[in-house]
Coordinates of C-alpha atoms in Angstrom, one line a residue:
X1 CA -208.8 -171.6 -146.9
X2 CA -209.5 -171.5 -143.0
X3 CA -206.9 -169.6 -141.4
X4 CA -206.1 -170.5 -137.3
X5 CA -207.9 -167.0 -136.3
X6 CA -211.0 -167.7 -138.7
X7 CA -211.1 -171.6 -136.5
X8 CA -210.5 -169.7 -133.4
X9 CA -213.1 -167.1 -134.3
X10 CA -215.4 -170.1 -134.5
X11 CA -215.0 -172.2 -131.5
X12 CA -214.2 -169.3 -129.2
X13 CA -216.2 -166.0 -128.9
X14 CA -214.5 -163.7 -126.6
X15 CA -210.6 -163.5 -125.7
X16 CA -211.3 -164.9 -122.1
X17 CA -212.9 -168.1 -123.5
X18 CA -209.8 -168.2 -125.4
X19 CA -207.6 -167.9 -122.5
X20 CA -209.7 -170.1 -120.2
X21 CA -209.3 -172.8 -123.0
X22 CA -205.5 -172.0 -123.6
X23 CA -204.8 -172.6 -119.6
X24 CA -207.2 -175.9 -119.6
X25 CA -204.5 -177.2 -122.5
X26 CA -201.6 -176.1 -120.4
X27 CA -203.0 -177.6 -117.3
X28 CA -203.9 -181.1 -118.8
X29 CA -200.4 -181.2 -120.6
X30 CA -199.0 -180.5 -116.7
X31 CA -201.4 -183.0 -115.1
X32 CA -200.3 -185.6 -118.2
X33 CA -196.5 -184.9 -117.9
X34 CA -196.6 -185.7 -114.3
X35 CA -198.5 -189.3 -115.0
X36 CA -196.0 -190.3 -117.5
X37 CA -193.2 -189.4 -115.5
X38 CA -195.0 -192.1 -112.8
X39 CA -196.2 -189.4 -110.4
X40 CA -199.9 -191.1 -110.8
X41 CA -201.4 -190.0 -106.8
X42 CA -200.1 -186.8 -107.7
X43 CA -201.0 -186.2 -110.9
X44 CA -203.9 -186.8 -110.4
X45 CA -204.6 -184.7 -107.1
X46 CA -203.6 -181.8 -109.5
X47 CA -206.3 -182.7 -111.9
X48 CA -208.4 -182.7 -109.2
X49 CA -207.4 -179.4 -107.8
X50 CA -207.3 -177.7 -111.5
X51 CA -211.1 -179.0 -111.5
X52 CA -212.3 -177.3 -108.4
X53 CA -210.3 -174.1 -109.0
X54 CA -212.2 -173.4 -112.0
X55 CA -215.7 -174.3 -110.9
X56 CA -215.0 -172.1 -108.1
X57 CA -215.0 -173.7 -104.8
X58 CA -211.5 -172.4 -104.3
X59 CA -211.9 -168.3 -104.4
X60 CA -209.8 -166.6 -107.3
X61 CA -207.1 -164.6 -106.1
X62 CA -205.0 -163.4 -109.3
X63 CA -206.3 -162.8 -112.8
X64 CA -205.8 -166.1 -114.5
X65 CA -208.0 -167.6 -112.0
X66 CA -210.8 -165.5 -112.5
X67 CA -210.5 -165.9 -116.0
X68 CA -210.9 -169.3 -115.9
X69 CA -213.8 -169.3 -113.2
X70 CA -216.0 -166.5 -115.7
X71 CA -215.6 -169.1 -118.3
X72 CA -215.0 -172.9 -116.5
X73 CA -216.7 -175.1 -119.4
X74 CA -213.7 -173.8 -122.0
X75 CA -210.7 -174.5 -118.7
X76 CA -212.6 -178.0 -117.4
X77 CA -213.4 -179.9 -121.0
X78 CA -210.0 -178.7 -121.9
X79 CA -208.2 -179.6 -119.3
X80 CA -210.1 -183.5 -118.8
X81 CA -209.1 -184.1 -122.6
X82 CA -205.6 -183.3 -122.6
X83 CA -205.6 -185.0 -118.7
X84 CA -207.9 -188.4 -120.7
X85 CA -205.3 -188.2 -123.6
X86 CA -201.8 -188.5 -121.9
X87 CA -202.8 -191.0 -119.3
X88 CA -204.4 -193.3 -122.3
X89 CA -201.3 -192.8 -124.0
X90 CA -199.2 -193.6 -121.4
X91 CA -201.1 -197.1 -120.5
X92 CA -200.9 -197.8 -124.1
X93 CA -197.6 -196.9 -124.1
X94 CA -196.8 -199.2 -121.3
X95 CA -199.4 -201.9 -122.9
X96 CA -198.2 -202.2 -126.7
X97 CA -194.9 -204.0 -127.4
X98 CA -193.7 -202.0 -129.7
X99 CA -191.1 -200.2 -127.8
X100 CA -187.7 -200.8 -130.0
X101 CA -187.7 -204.4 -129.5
X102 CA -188.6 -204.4 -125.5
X103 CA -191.0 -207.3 -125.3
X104 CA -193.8 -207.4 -122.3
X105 CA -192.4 -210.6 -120.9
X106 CA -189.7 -211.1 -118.1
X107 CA -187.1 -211.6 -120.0
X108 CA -186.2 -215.1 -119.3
X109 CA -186.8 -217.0 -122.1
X110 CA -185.4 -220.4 -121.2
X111 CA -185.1 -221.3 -117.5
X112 CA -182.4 -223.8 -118.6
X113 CA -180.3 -220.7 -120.4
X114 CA -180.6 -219.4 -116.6
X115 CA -179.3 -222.1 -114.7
X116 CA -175.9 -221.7 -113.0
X117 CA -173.4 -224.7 -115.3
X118 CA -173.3 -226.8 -112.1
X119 CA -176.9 -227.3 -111.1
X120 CA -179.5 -228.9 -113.3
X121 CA -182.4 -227.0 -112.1
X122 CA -182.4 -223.3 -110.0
X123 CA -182.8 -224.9 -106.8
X124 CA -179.5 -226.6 -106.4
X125 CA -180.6 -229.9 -106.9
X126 CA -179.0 -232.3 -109.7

């Protein structure tokens, strides 16, 4: 029976791969929480700025950093997959109908259910 550390053993060969892979996860949940929540322009400058942190065209300055820029293929496929994951969920979200009985339509399902009881059509004409 494969246990988590003989899987991890597998796919990652040295603890900082692991890391770099564990803050790629982190990062792509972050970048996907913020497009959910609606913050699309900004999520997405974050996945942008993630992505050139750990190819290095921003310098490392604190340990995690240069973790991730020793070993940037674990930190970037990572952190695209989670990014690729929660915005496809959230457009499916918004895309399926099968939100507890919200339906995609405007809501008006008769325009003469609408109308005020005086007029015969919505533009105050009889």
């Amino acid at each position: 029976m494969a246990t988590v550390a003989n899987v991890l053993s597998s796919i990652f060969n040295t603890i900082p791969e692991l890391h770099s892979g564990q803050l790629g996860l982190l990062s792509g949940v972050l970048v996907g929480l913020l497009y959910w929540h609606g913050h699309h322009r900004s999520s997405l400058a974050a996945l942008s700025g993630f992505y050139l942190l750990a190819i290095g065209v921003v310098p490392a300055s604190t340990r995690g950093l240069a973790v991730v820029q020793s070993k940037p293929w674990y930190f970037c496929s990572l952190l695209l997959a989670t990014a690729v994951c929660a915005i496809a969920g959230r457009v499916l979200w918004t895309w399926l109908p099968f939100r507890h009985g919200v339906s995609r339509s405007s809501g008006v399902e008769n325009r003469s259910e609408v109308a005020p009881s005086g007029r015969a059509d919505g533009n105050g004409r009889r």
